[in-house]
Each structure stands twice: as C-alpha cells, then as structure tokens.
Amino acid sequence: MVGSVHVNGSAHGGNGTEERLDELRRLLGKSDGDLLKIVGIGAGAWGSVFAALLQDAYGHLREKVQIRIWRRPGRSVDRSTAEHLFEVINSREDVLRRLIRRCAYLKYVEARLGDRTLYADEILRDGFCLNMIDTPLCPLKVVTNLQEAVWDADIVVNGLPSTETREVFEEISKYWKERISVPVIISLAKGIEASLDPIPRIITPTQMISSATGVPTENVLYLGGPNIASEIYNKEYANARICGSNKWRKHLAKFLRQPHFIVWDNSDLVTHEVMGGLKNVYAIGAGMVAALTNESATSKSVYFAHCTSEMIFITHLLTEQPEKLAGPLLADTYVTLLKGRNAWYGQMLAKGELSPAMGDSIKGKGMIQGISAIGAFFELLSQPSLSVQHPEENKQVAPAELCPILKRLYRILIKRELSARDILQAMRDETMNDPRERIEMAQSHAFYRPSLLGKP
C-alpha cells in the first residue's frame, strides 16, 4: 500500500481507517478530546483476537480511541505451557525483538526454568492468549477490575462463553445504574440457555445481556461467521455478519471491516445467534465421526447432510421466516465442523484421549460451548407442549424425537450412557427418515413456535 505505515503487521493510512473511526465517534456523540472507549469482556481465543484486530487497526489513533480487554486475574500458566510459550517466542524474531525492547523477555526465560510463575493477564499484555499460545497477538491493554473496565465504556464486546455471560453482565449492570448514555454491546458468544418454566423457551446471549443490564435490545448485536480465531489473526481471508437493529449494524459493519476480514450486516438476529449455538453442538459429533471413520469423506458428508437438516428443523421452530442455511451461515457451520475446539473435542473423545467426566473446560482450549448447548437444546425440544406430528407414525412427538443426532449426543455427553462410537448408529439406523422430509416438515406454516422466544 503506497504511503502506508505498518504497525504490528497492520497497514495504516490510505484505507479510510481514521474516517471510519470519526464516523462512529460522531454517531456515539463523542466530542473532540473525548475518547471512544471500547472494551472486550473475556479473553478466550476469539475475544482476544477480536480485541487485537481492533488494536491493530485503530490503536495508533490514541487521541481518539481507547481499546482494552478485561479478563479475570489470578489464572496461572503451568510450566509445560510456559516452556511451549518460550519456544514460540524464540521461533518468531519479530516477537522476540518486541519482548526484548519491552524488557519482558527475561520473565519468559525464568518461567521456562521454573523460577517464576506467569499469569494469563500478564502474558495477554504481551500479546499471548492462554487458549491460543501458538498465535502471538499484538500487546493489549488488559484490565482485571471489571468495574474499571466497563463503567464508562461506549462499546462493549462480549467475548465470554454463553455459560458465563449472564453472571458477568449481571455484575456489570451494578456499575451502570447511574449511566446517562446507553452503551452498544456486540456479543460474540455462541450458545443458549433453556428455560422450561412456566413455558419452554430459549434464551440467547443477546437476550441474557439485555435482561441482565436493561440495555435496550436495539443496542445489543451479535457477530458471527466462519471464524477460526488464529487464522483470522494470521490474515487468512474471512467474513462475518453483524446482526441486530438497523440503528447500529450497518455502521458497526463498516467500522469492523478490514481488508482480510469482511463484515456484512443482517437483520435476522435470531437465526444467526441460534445457528451459532447449534453449529457447536453438531461440531462435536463431526469430530467423533471424523475420528471413528478415519476421516472418511463419505461418512463425514452423510453426517453433514443429517446434521444440517436437524439444524434447519430446529431453527424453523424458533423463527417464522429464518434465513436459509446458505452463504455465511452455511460457511460458519462448515468451518466449525471442519476445524475448531468443538470438533477437536469430539475427535479426542472418540480417540479416548478425553472423557465427558473431564468437564467442558479443557486446558489450552477453553470452554467447549457445544456441551452445554446439547443439554439446553435437547431438554427444550423434549417438552411435550411443543409436540409435532410425526411424518410417518401418525402421532404427536416431541421435536427432539425427530433429531436423532442431537438425541444421540445428549445420551453420550449429558447422560453419559453411551460411548462416542454410538454416534455412528445415528447415521446407520435403517429407520431414519430422509433429511429432505425433516426439512419439508419444518417449512410447513404450522411449525413455528413463537413461545420458544418468549413471544405471545
């Protein structure tokens, strides 16, 4: 790029970066000298990469924007991870030089020798995410006090797992009681909760955030796409969609867009957020199938046909006119089944290197969000009050009975009464219906259940 200056691997100048920032500042009512304050909440792989992307793109405009990330303090780095981190540092001359300039290299030497304990928030300041050691990021401004991080933030990015979103945003709400302006919140979380009383309903992360904080739903958006965090930071071409109200989504899409990370906007928040949770569910099964069939392309494609038909079936229960599983939605499903922590987890289960008893937080990977989503979706869709007509047996059944893969995953991971190998039985069952029938059934007008999203 002619006339540009490279900082932390990003090109600045000539690409409208400052103009996009100025436009967003105006929309948020920022006056000259008043910083636009952006904070990421949660420092998992995607949350850290998202903050680093913003820092790389806009961090040089220090008089106009402040970009920070919050994570809990106290998480220590074990010695084996410290040793691996030291190898990564020494394999990257740019990273090595940067740490030497910052007088930070010695502590990594000491940690490798076992003479010092490193902490996750400490290494994040130097550009290392504990869940993604092999991908050094730019240095980040890290805050470990939640109140300090959020109390006057203009834009909050939720990078927490869905299982932690409600609890943390309920705490955040205490610090916003006296706020005059309403922040904009972008949620990256993929997962759901199920509420069964008084009526069965699904609760998505954006709903959790709005309910916990009182921030209007028009100010809470969801961003998702075919995103493998490390690949995006390494500038592999990627795209995403930011979904929500017209008030903010187009402006934020423009602000977040980078040459290697194209962001589109969409009004269908429900479909994208629900699919974001569902793809993690079926990615676990995809990993199992890949490992159990020695990466058979045929077996994986059969699984793909059945799991996508179940995803379509479930989404039609939740929204009257869901966006079709195509384009970025299909790509997001594909990449998650192909690669990602949930697929990796399924592979490790099938190989016997992990077991369900080890829980859903795995060292070096973070939270496996598909596990809780399996429980939530199955329990929600097992409620008799949601019964639908069975396509062949002329009787009413709970929707979960027509989702054999979801049912099998529930018995493997939640009930723990079957082994990972039983996922193959879900595809080999001779009584299983053609996936086309499930999709046709879902597309009938009588299928939509507005109560599942708390609508009358």
Short mmCIF file of N, CA and C in Angstrom, two decimals, residues 155-302:
data_model
loop_
_atom_site.label_atom_id
_atom_site.label_comp_id
_atom_site.label_asym_id
_atom_site.label_seq_id
_atom_site.Cartn_x
_atom_site.Cartn_y
_atom_site.Cartn_z
N ILE A 155 -18.52 1.05 23.78
CA ILE A 155 -18.80 -0.19 23.08
C ILE A 155 -18.21 -1.33 23.90
N VAL A 156 -19.03 -2.32 24.21
CA VAL A 156 -18.60 -3.49 24.98
C VAL A 156 -18.72 -4.71 24.07
N VAL A 157 -17.64 -5.48 23.97
CA VAL A 157 -17.63 -6.69 23.15
C VAL A 157 -17.66 -7.89 24.09
N ASN A 158 -18.72 -8.67 24.00
CA ASN A 158 -18.85 -9.85 24.86
C ASN A 158 -18.11 -11.03 24.24
N GLY A 159 -16.93 -11.34 24.79
CA GLY A 159 -16.17 -12.49 24.34
C GLY A 159 -16.24 -13.65 25.30
N LEU A 160 -17.21 -13.64 26.22
CA LEU A 160 -17.37 -14.70 27.21
C LEU A 160 -18.09 -15.91 26.61
N PRO A 161 -17.85 -17.09 27.16
CA PRO A 161 -18.71 -18.22 26.79
C PRO A 161 -20.16 -17.91 27.19
N SER A 162 -21.10 -18.50 26.49
CA SER A 162 -22.51 -18.25 26.82
C SER A 162 -22.84 -18.66 28.24
N THR A 163 -22.12 -19.67 28.75
CA THR A 163 -22.38 -20.15 30.11
C THR A 163 -21.96 -19.16 31.19
N GLU A 164 -21.14 -18.16 30.84
CA GLU A 164 -20.69 -17.16 31.81
C GLU A 164 -21.30 -15.80 31.55
N THR A 165 -21.97 -15.63 30.42
CA THR A 165 -22.44 -14.30 30.00
C THR A 165 -23.40 -13.68 31.00
N ARG A 166 -24.41 -14.43 31.42
CA ARG A 166 -25.42 -13.85 32.32
C ARG A 166 -24.79 -13.36 33.63
N GLU A 167 -23.98 -14.22 34.25
CA GLU A 167 -23.41 -13.89 35.55
C GLU A 167 -22.56 -12.62 35.48
N VAL A 168 -21.71 -12.51 34.48
CA VAL A 168 -20.82 -11.35 34.39
C VAL A 168 -21.59 -10.09 34.06
N PHE A 169 -22.57 -10.17 33.17
CA PHE A 169 -23.33 -8.96 32.82
C PHE A 169 -24.28 -8.55 33.93
N GLU A 170 -24.70 -9.46 34.77
CA GLU A 170 -25.45 -9.05 35.97
C GLU A 170 -24.56 -8.23 36.89
N GLU A 171 -23.29 -8.60 36.98
CA GLU A 171 -22.36 -7.80 37.78
C GLU A 171 -22.11 -6.45 37.12
N ILE A 172 -21.96 -6.45 35.81
CA ILE A 172 -21.74 -5.20 35.08
C ILE A 172 -22.90 -4.23 35.29
N SER A 173 -24.11 -4.76 35.35
CA SER A 173 -25.29 -3.90 35.50
C SER A 173 -25.22 -3.04 36.76
N LYS A 174 -24.54 -3.54 37.79
CA LYS A 174 -24.40 -2.77 39.03
C LYS A 174 -23.60 -1.49 38.79
N TYR A 175 -22.68 -1.55 37.83
CA TYR A 175 -21.82 -0.39 37.58
C TYR A 175 -22.43 0.58 36.58
N TRP A 176 -23.56 0.21 36.01
CA TRP A 176 -24.20 1.07 35.01
C TRP A 176 -25.48 1.73 35.52
N LYS A 177 -25.76 1.61 36.80
CA LYS A 177 -27.03 2.13 37.32
C LYS A 177 -27.15 3.64 37.16
N GLU A 178 -26.03 4.34 37.18
CA GLU A 178 -26.09 5.80 37.11
C GLU A 178 -25.65 6.32 35.74
N ARG A 179 -25.52 5.44 34.79
CA ARG A 179 -25.13 5.87 33.44
C ARG A 179 -26.22 6.72 32.81
N ILE A 180 -25.80 7.73 32.06
CA ILE A 180 -26.74 8.55 31.31
C ILE A 180 -26.88 8.01 29.89
N SER A 181 -25.75 7.71 29.26
CA SER A 181 -25.77 7.17 27.90
C SER A 181 -25.84 5.65 27.94
N VAL A 182 -26.41 5.10 26.89
CA VAL A 182 -26.54 3.64 26.80
C VAL A 182 -25.43 3.10 25.91
N PRO A 183 -24.66 2.10 26.38
CA PRO A 183 -23.59 1.56 25.55
C PRO A 183 -24.13 0.70 24.41
N VAL A 184 -23.28 0.44 23.45
CA VAL A 184 -23.56 -0.53 22.40
C VAL A 184 -22.80 -1.80 22.75
N ILE A 185 -23.47 -2.95 22.64
CA ILE A 185 -22.86 -4.22 23.01
C ILE A 185 -22.85 -5.14 21.81
N ILE A 186 -21.68 -5.70 21.51
CA ILE A 186 -21.53 -6.68 20.44
C ILE A 186 -21.21 -8.01 21.10
N SER A 187 -22.06 -9.00 20.91
CA SER A 187 -21.84 -10.32 21.51
C SER A 187 -21.23 -11.28 20.50
N LEU A 188 -20.15 -11.94 20.91
CA LEU A 188 -19.52 -12.98 20.09
C LEU A 188 -19.92 -14.38 20.57
N ALA A 189 -20.70 -14.45 21.66
CA ALA A 189 -20.99 -15.73 22.32
C ALA A 189 -21.87 -16.62 21.46
N LYS A 190 -21.56 -17.92 21.49
CA LYS A 190 -22.32 -18.91 20.71
C LYS A 190 -22.81 -20.00 21.66
N GLY A 191 -24.08 -19.97 21.98
CA GLY A 191 -24.66 -20.94 22.90
C GLY A 191 -26.00 -20.42 23.37
N ILE A 192 -26.74 -21.25 24.09
CA ILE A 192 -28.04 -20.83 24.58
C ILE A 192 -28.27 -21.38 25.98
N GLU A 193 -29.29 -20.84 26.64
CA GLU A 193 -29.85 -21.45 27.84
C GLU A 193 -31.27 -21.89 27.50
N ALA A 194 -31.77 -22.87 28.25
CA ALA A 194 -33.16 -23.30 28.09
C ALA A 194 -33.89 -23.01 29.39
N SER A 195 -35.03 -22.35 29.29
CA SER A 195 -35.90 -22.14 30.44
C SER A 195 -37.17 -22.96 30.22
N LEU A 196 -37.50 -23.81 31.18
CA LEU A 196 -38.63 -24.72 31.00
C LEU A 196 -39.88 -24.30 31.77
N ASP A 197 -39.74 -23.30 32.64
CA ASP A 197 -40.86 -22.91 33.50
C ASP A 197 -41.02 -21.39 33.47
N PRO A 198 -42.22 -20.85 33.25
CA PRO A 198 -43.51 -21.55 33.18
C PRO A 198 -43.79 -22.16 31.81
N ILE A 199 -43.12 -21.65 30.76
CA ILE A 199 -43.28 -22.27 29.44
C ILE A 199 -41.89 -22.49 28.87
N PRO A 200 -41.71 -23.53 28.05
CA PRO A 200 -40.39 -23.78 27.45
C PRO A 200 -39.99 -22.63 26.54
N ARG A 201 -38.79 -22.13 26.74
CA ARG A 201 -38.29 -21.07 25.87
C ARG A 201 -36.78 -21.08 25.83
N ILE A 202 -36.25 -20.55 24.74
CA ILE A 202 -34.82 -20.46 24.53
C ILE A 202 -34.36 -19.06 24.96
N ILE A 203 -33.15 -18.99 25.53
CA ILE A 203 -32.59 -17.70 25.92
C ILE A 203 -31.21 -17.60 25.28
N THR A 204 -31.05 -16.63 24.39
CA THR A 204 -29.78 -16.46 23.68
C THR A 204 -28.90 -15.47 24.45
N PRO A 205 -27.59 -15.43 24.14
CA PRO A 205 -26.71 -14.49 24.84
C PRO A 205 -27.13 -13.03 24.73
N THR A 206 -27.63 -12.58 23.57
CA THR A 206 -28.05 -11.19 23.48
C THR A 206 -29.25 -10.93 24.39
N GLN A 207 -30.14 -11.93 24.53
CA GLN A 207 -31.27 -11.78 25.46
C GLN A 207 -30.78 -11.76 26.90
N MET A 208 -29.80 -12.62 27.22
CA MET A 208 -29.23 -12.62 28.57
C MET A 208 -28.66 -11.24 28.91
N ILE A 209 -27.93 -10.66 27.97
CA ILE A 209 -27.28 -9.37 28.20
C ILE A 209 -28.31 -8.27 28.40
N SER A 210 -29.31 -8.23 27.51
CA SER A 210 -30.34 -7.18 27.62
C SER A 210 -31.11 -7.32 28.92
N SER A 211 -31.46 -8.57 29.29
CA SER A 211 -32.20 -8.82 30.52
C SER A 211 -31.37 -8.45 31.75
N ALA A 212 -30.09 -8.78 31.73
CA ALA A 212 -29.23 -8.53 32.90
C ALA A 212 -28.93 -7.06 33.10
N THR A 213 -28.78 -6.32 32.02
CA THR A 213 -28.31 -4.94 32.12
C THR A 213 -29.40 -3.89 31.92
N GLY A 214 -30.51 -4.27 31.29
CA GLY A 214 -31.53 -3.29 30.95
C GLY A 214 -31.19 -2.50 29.69
N VAL A 215 -30.09 -2.83 29.03
CA VAL A 215 -29.75 -2.17 27.77
C VAL A 215 -30.77 -2.58 26.72
N PRO A 216 -31.39 -1.63 26.00
CA PRO A 216 -32.42 -1.99 25.01
C PRO A 216 -31.88 -2.98 23.97
N THR A 217 -32.76 -3.86 23.50
CA THR A 217 -32.34 -4.88 22.54
C THR A 217 -31.77 -4.27 21.27
N GLU A 218 -32.20 -3.07 20.90
CA GLU A 218 -31.67 -2.46 19.68
C GLU A 218 -30.18 -2.11 19.81
N ASN A 219 -29.67 -2.06 21.05
CA ASN A 219 -28.26 -1.74 21.28
C ASN A 219 -27.40 -2.98 21.53
N VAL A 220 -28.01 -4.17 21.40
CA VAL A 220 -27.27 -5.42 21.63
C VAL A 220 -27.27 -6.20 20.32
N LEU A 221 -26.08 -6.44 19.77
CA LEU A 221 -25.94 -7.10 18.47
C LEU A 221 -25.12 -8.37 18.61
N TYR A 222 -25.21 -9.20 17.58
CA TYR A 222 -24.45 -10.46 17.56
C TYR A 222 -23.56 -10.47 16.33
N LEU A 223 -22.30 -10.87 16.52
CA LEU A 223 -21.40 -11.02 15.39
C LEU A 223 -20.94 -12.47 15.30
N GLY A 224 -21.13 -13.07 14.14
CA GLY A 224 -20.72 -14.45 13.93
C GLY A 224 -20.32 -14.66 12.49
N GLY A 225 -19.61 -15.72 12.26
CA GLY A 225 -19.21 -16.02 10.88
C GLY A 225 -18.28 -17.21 10.85
N PRO A 226 -17.80 -17.58 9.70
CA PRO A 226 -16.85 -18.70 9.61
C PRO A 226 -15.49 -18.27 10.13
N ASN A 227 -15.35 -18.26 11.46
CA ASN A 227 -14.17 -17.66 12.08
C ASN A 227 -13.38 -18.68 12.90
N ILE A 228 -12.16 -19.00 12.48
CA ILE A 228 -11.20 -19.69 13.32
C ILE A 228 -10.23 -18.60 13.78
N ALA A 229 -10.21 -18.32 15.07
CA ALA A 229 -9.56 -17.13 15.60
C ALA A 229 -8.11 -16.98 15.13
N SER A 230 -7.32 -18.04 15.26
CA SER A 230 -5.90 -17.93 14.92
C SER A 230 -5.71 -17.63 13.44
N GLU A 231 -6.55 -18.21 12.59
CA GLU A 231 -6.42 -17.98 11.15
C GLU A 231 -6.80 -16.55 10.79
N ILE A 232 -7.78 -16.01 11.47
CA ILE A 232 -8.17 -14.63 11.19
C ILE A 232 -7.04 -13.68 11.57
N TYR A 233 -6.43 -13.93 12.74
CA TYR A 233 -5.34 -13.02 13.13
C TYR A 233 -4.13 -13.17 12.21
N ASN A 234 -3.97 -14.34 11.62
CA ASN A 234 -2.88 -14.54 10.66
C ASN A 234 -3.25 -14.08 9.26
N LYS A 235 -4.37 -13.35 9.19
CA LYS A 235 -4.83 -12.68 7.96
C LYS A 235 -5.25 -13.63 6.84
N GLU A 236 -5.76 -14.81 7.23
CA GLU A 236 -6.46 -15.62 6.25
C GLU A 236 -7.76 -14.90 5.91
N TYR A 237 -8.16 -14.93 4.66
CA TYR A 237 -9.37 -14.21 4.27
C TYR A 237 -10.59 -14.77 5.00
N ALA A 238 -11.38 -13.89 5.57
CA ALA A 238 -12.55 -14.32 6.36
C ALA A 238 -13.68 -13.32 6.21
N ASN A 239 -14.89 -13.76 6.55
CA ASN A 239 -16.01 -12.83 6.61
C ASN A 239 -16.89 -13.16 7.79
N ALA A 240 -17.74 -12.22 8.13
CA ALA A 240 -18.65 -12.39 9.26
C ALA A 240 -19.87 -11.51 9.02
N ARG A 241 -20.87 -11.71 9.85
CA ARG A 241 -22.06 -10.85 9.82
C ARG A 241 -22.32 -10.29 11.20
N ILE A 242 -22.66 -9.01 11.24
CA ILE A 242 -23.13 -8.43 12.49
C ILE A 242 -24.64 -8.27 12.35
N CYS A 243 -25.36 -8.81 13.31
CA CYS A 243 -26.82 -8.93 13.20
C CYS A 243 -27.50 -8.16 14.33
N GLY A 244 -28.57 -7.50 13.99
CA GLY A 244 -29.32 -6.76 15.00
C GLY A 244 -30.06 -5.60 14.38
N SER A 245 -30.29 -4.57 15.17
CA SER A 245 -31.13 -3.45 14.74
C SER A 245 -30.45 -2.62 13.67
N ASN A 246 -31.27 -2.02 12.85
CA ASN A 246 -30.79 -1.15 11.79
C ASN A 246 -30.06 0.07 12.34
N LYS A 247 -30.36 0.43 13.58
CA LYS A 247 -29.77 1.64 14.20
C LYS A 247 -28.25 1.57 14.21
N TRP A 248 -27.69 0.36 14.43
CA TRP A 248 -26.24 0.25 14.62
C TRP A 248 -25.53 -0.68 13.65
N ARG A 249 -26.22 -1.68 13.11
CA ARG A 249 -25.48 -2.76 12.47
C ARG A 249 -24.69 -2.33 11.25
N LYS A 250 -25.25 -1.46 10.41
CA LYS A 250 -24.53 -1.05 9.21
C LYS A 250 -23.30 -0.22 9.55
N HIS A 251 -23.44 0.63 10.55
CA HIS A 251 -22.31 1.47 10.97
C HIS A 251 -21.20 0.61 11.58
N LEU A 252 -21.58 -0.37 12.39
CA LEU A 252 -20.58 -1.22 13.01
C LEU A 252 -19.92 -2.14 11.99
N ALA A 253 -20.69 -2.63 11.02
CA ALA A 253 -20.10 -3.45 9.97
C ALA A 253 -19.00 -2.68 9.23
N LYS A 254 -19.26 -1.44 8.95
CA LYS A 254 -18.28 -0.59 8.27
C LYS A 254 -17.05 -0.37 9.15
N PHE A 255 -17.26 -0.15 10.43
CA PHE A 255 -16.17 0.11 11.37
C PHE A 255 -15.29 -1.13 11.56
N LEU A 256 -15.90 -2.30 11.61
CA LEU A 256 -15.17 -3.54 11.88
C LEU A 256 -14.49 -4.12 10.65
N ARG A 257 -14.89 -3.69 9.48
CA ARG A 257 -14.37 -4.29 8.24
C ARG A 257 -12.90 -3.97 8.06
N GLN A 258 -12.14 -4.99 7.68
CA GLN A 258 -10.73 -4.85 7.36
C GLN A 258 -10.45 -5.58 6.05
N PRO A 259 -9.31 -5.31 5.41
CA PRO A 259 -9.06 -5.92 4.09
C PRO A 259 -9.17 -7.43 4.09
N HIS A 260 -8.80 -8.10 5.18
CA HIS A 260 -8.84 -9.56 5.23
C HIS A 260 -10.02 -10.09 6.04
N PHE A 261 -10.83 -9.16 6.58
CA PHE A 261 -11.95 -9.56 7.45
C PHE A 261 -13.17 -8.73 7.05
N ILE A 262 -13.95 -9.28 6.13
CA ILE A 262 -15.09 -8.56 5.59
C ILE A 262 -16.31 -8.80 6.48
N VAL A 263 -16.94 -7.73 6.91
CA VAL A 263 -18.10 -7.82 7.79
C VAL A 263 -19.32 -7.28 7.06
N TRP A 264 -20.35 -8.12 6.93
CA TRP A 264 -21.63 -7.71 6.39
C TRP A 264 -22.62 -7.52 7.53
N ASP A 265 -23.80 -7.02 7.22
CA ASP A 265 -24.81 -6.84 8.26
C ASP A 265 -26.10 -7.55 7.88
N ASN A 266 -26.90 -7.90 8.89
CA ASN A 266 -28.12 -8.67 8.67
C ASN A 266 -29.10 -8.36 9.80
N SER A 267 -30.39 -8.33 9.48
CA SER A 267 -31.40 -8.04 10.49
C SER A 267 -31.86 -9.28 11.25
N ASP A 268 -31.57 -10.47 10.72
CA ASP A 268 -32.09 -11.72 11.30
C ASP A 268 -31.20 -12.19 12.45
N LEU A 269 -31.34 -11.53 13.58
CA LEU A 269 -30.53 -11.85 14.76
C LEU A 269 -30.82 -13.26 15.26
N VAL A 270 -32.09 -13.65 15.28
CA VAL A 270 -32.49 -14.94 15.86
C VAL A 270 -31.81 -16.10 15.14
N THR A 271 -31.95 -16.15 13.81
CA THR A 271 -31.39 -17.27 13.06
C THR A 271 -29.89 -17.37 13.27
N HIS A 272 -29.18 -16.26 13.15
CA HIS A 272 -27.73 -16.29 13.25
C HIS A 272 -27.26 -16.67 14.65
N GLU A 273 -27.92 -16.15 15.66
CA GLU A 273 -27.48 -16.45 17.02
C GLU A 273 -27.81 -17.91 17.38
N VAL A 274 -28.98 -18.39 16.98
CA VAL A 274 -29.34 -19.78 17.25
C VAL A 274 -28.42 -20.73 16.48
N MET A 275 -28.17 -20.43 15.21
CA MET A 275 -27.25 -21.25 14.43
C MET A 275 -25.85 -21.23 15.03
N GLY A 276 -25.46 -20.09 15.61
CA GLY A 276 -24.17 -20.01 16.25
C GLY A 276 -24.04 -21.01 17.38
N GLY A 277 -25.13 -21.25 18.11
CA GLY A 277 -25.12 -22.24 19.17
C GLY A 277 -25.24 -23.66 18.64
N LEU A 278 -26.08 -23.84 17.62
CA LEU A 278 -26.31 -25.17 17.07
C LEU A 278 -25.07 -25.77 16.40
N LYS A 279 -24.31 -24.92 15.71
CA LYS A 279 -23.16 -25.46 14.98
C LYS A 279 -22.14 -26.08 15.94
N ASN A 280 -22.02 -25.53 17.15
CA ASN A 280 -21.10 -26.11 18.13
C ASN A 280 -21.58 -27.49 18.59
N VAL A 281 -22.90 -27.64 18.71
CA VAL A 281 -23.49 -28.93 19.06
C VAL A 281 -23.06 -29.99 18.07
N TYR A 282 -23.31 -29.70 16.80
CA TYR A 282 -23.07 -30.71 15.77
C TYR A 282 -21.59 -30.85 15.40
N ALA A 283 -20.78 -29.83 15.75
CA ALA A 283 -19.34 -29.94 15.51
C ALA A 283 -18.73 -31.04 16.38
N ILE A 284 -19.24 -31.21 17.60
CA ILE A 284 -18.72 -32.28 18.45
C ILE A 284 -18.95 -33.63 17.78
N GLY A 285 -20.15 -33.84 17.26
CA GLY A 285 -20.44 -35.08 16.55
C GLY A 285 -19.59 -35.24 15.30
N ALA A 286 -19.32 -34.13 14.60
CA ALA A 286 -18.49 -34.19 13.39
C ALA A 286 -17.09 -34.66 13.72
N GLY A 287 -16.55 -34.18 14.85
CA GLY A 287 -15.23 -34.63 15.28
C GLY A 287 -15.22 -36.11 15.60
N MET A 288 -16.28 -36.58 16.25
CA MET A 288 -16.38 -38.01 16.55
C MET A 288 -16.40 -38.84 15.27
N VAL A 289 -17.24 -38.44 14.32
CA VAL A 289 -17.37 -39.19 13.07
C VAL A 289 -16.04 -39.21 12.32
N ALA A 290 -15.36 -38.06 12.27
CA ALA A 290 -14.07 -38.00 11.57
C ALA A 290 -13.07 -38.98 12.16
N ALA A 291 -12.99 -39.00 13.50
CA ALA A 291 -12.03 -39.89 14.16
C ALA A 291 -12.41 -41.35 14.02
N LEU A 292 -13.71 -41.64 14.14
CA LEU A 292 -14.16 -43.04 14.13
C LEU A 292 -14.14 -43.67 12.74
N THR A 293 -14.16 -42.85 11.69
CA THR A 293 -14.18 -43.37 10.32
C THR A 293 -12.87 -43.12 9.59
N ASN A 294 -11.84 -42.74 10.37
CA ASN A 294 -10.53 -42.46 9.77
C ASN A 294 -10.63 -41.40 8.68
N GLU A 295 -11.36 -40.34 9.01
CA GLU A 295 -11.53 -39.18 8.12
C GLU A 295 -12.20 -39.55 6.80
N SER A 296 -13.12 -40.50 6.83
CA SER A 296 -13.84 -40.88 5.61
C SER A 296 -14.66 -39.71 5.08
N ALA A 297 -14.36 -39.29 3.87
CA ALA A 297 -15.10 -38.18 3.27
C ALA A 297 -16.57 -38.54 3.10
N THR A 298 -16.84 -39.79 2.74
CA THR A 298 -18.22 -40.22 2.54
C THR A 298 -19.00 -40.18 3.85
N SER A 299 -18.44 -40.74 4.91
CA SER A 299 -19.13 -40.75 6.20
C SER A 299 -19.35 -39.34 6.72
N LYS A 300 -18.34 -38.48 6.55
CA LYS A 300 -18.48 -37.10 7.03
C LYS A 300 -19.56 -36.36 6.24
N SER A 301 -19.69 -36.65 4.96
CA SER A 301 -20.72 -35.98 4.16
C SER A 301 -22.11 -36.46 4.54
N VAL A 302 -22.24 -37.75 4.87
CA VAL A 302 -23.54 -38.27 5.34
C VAL A 302 -23.92 -37.57 6.64
#
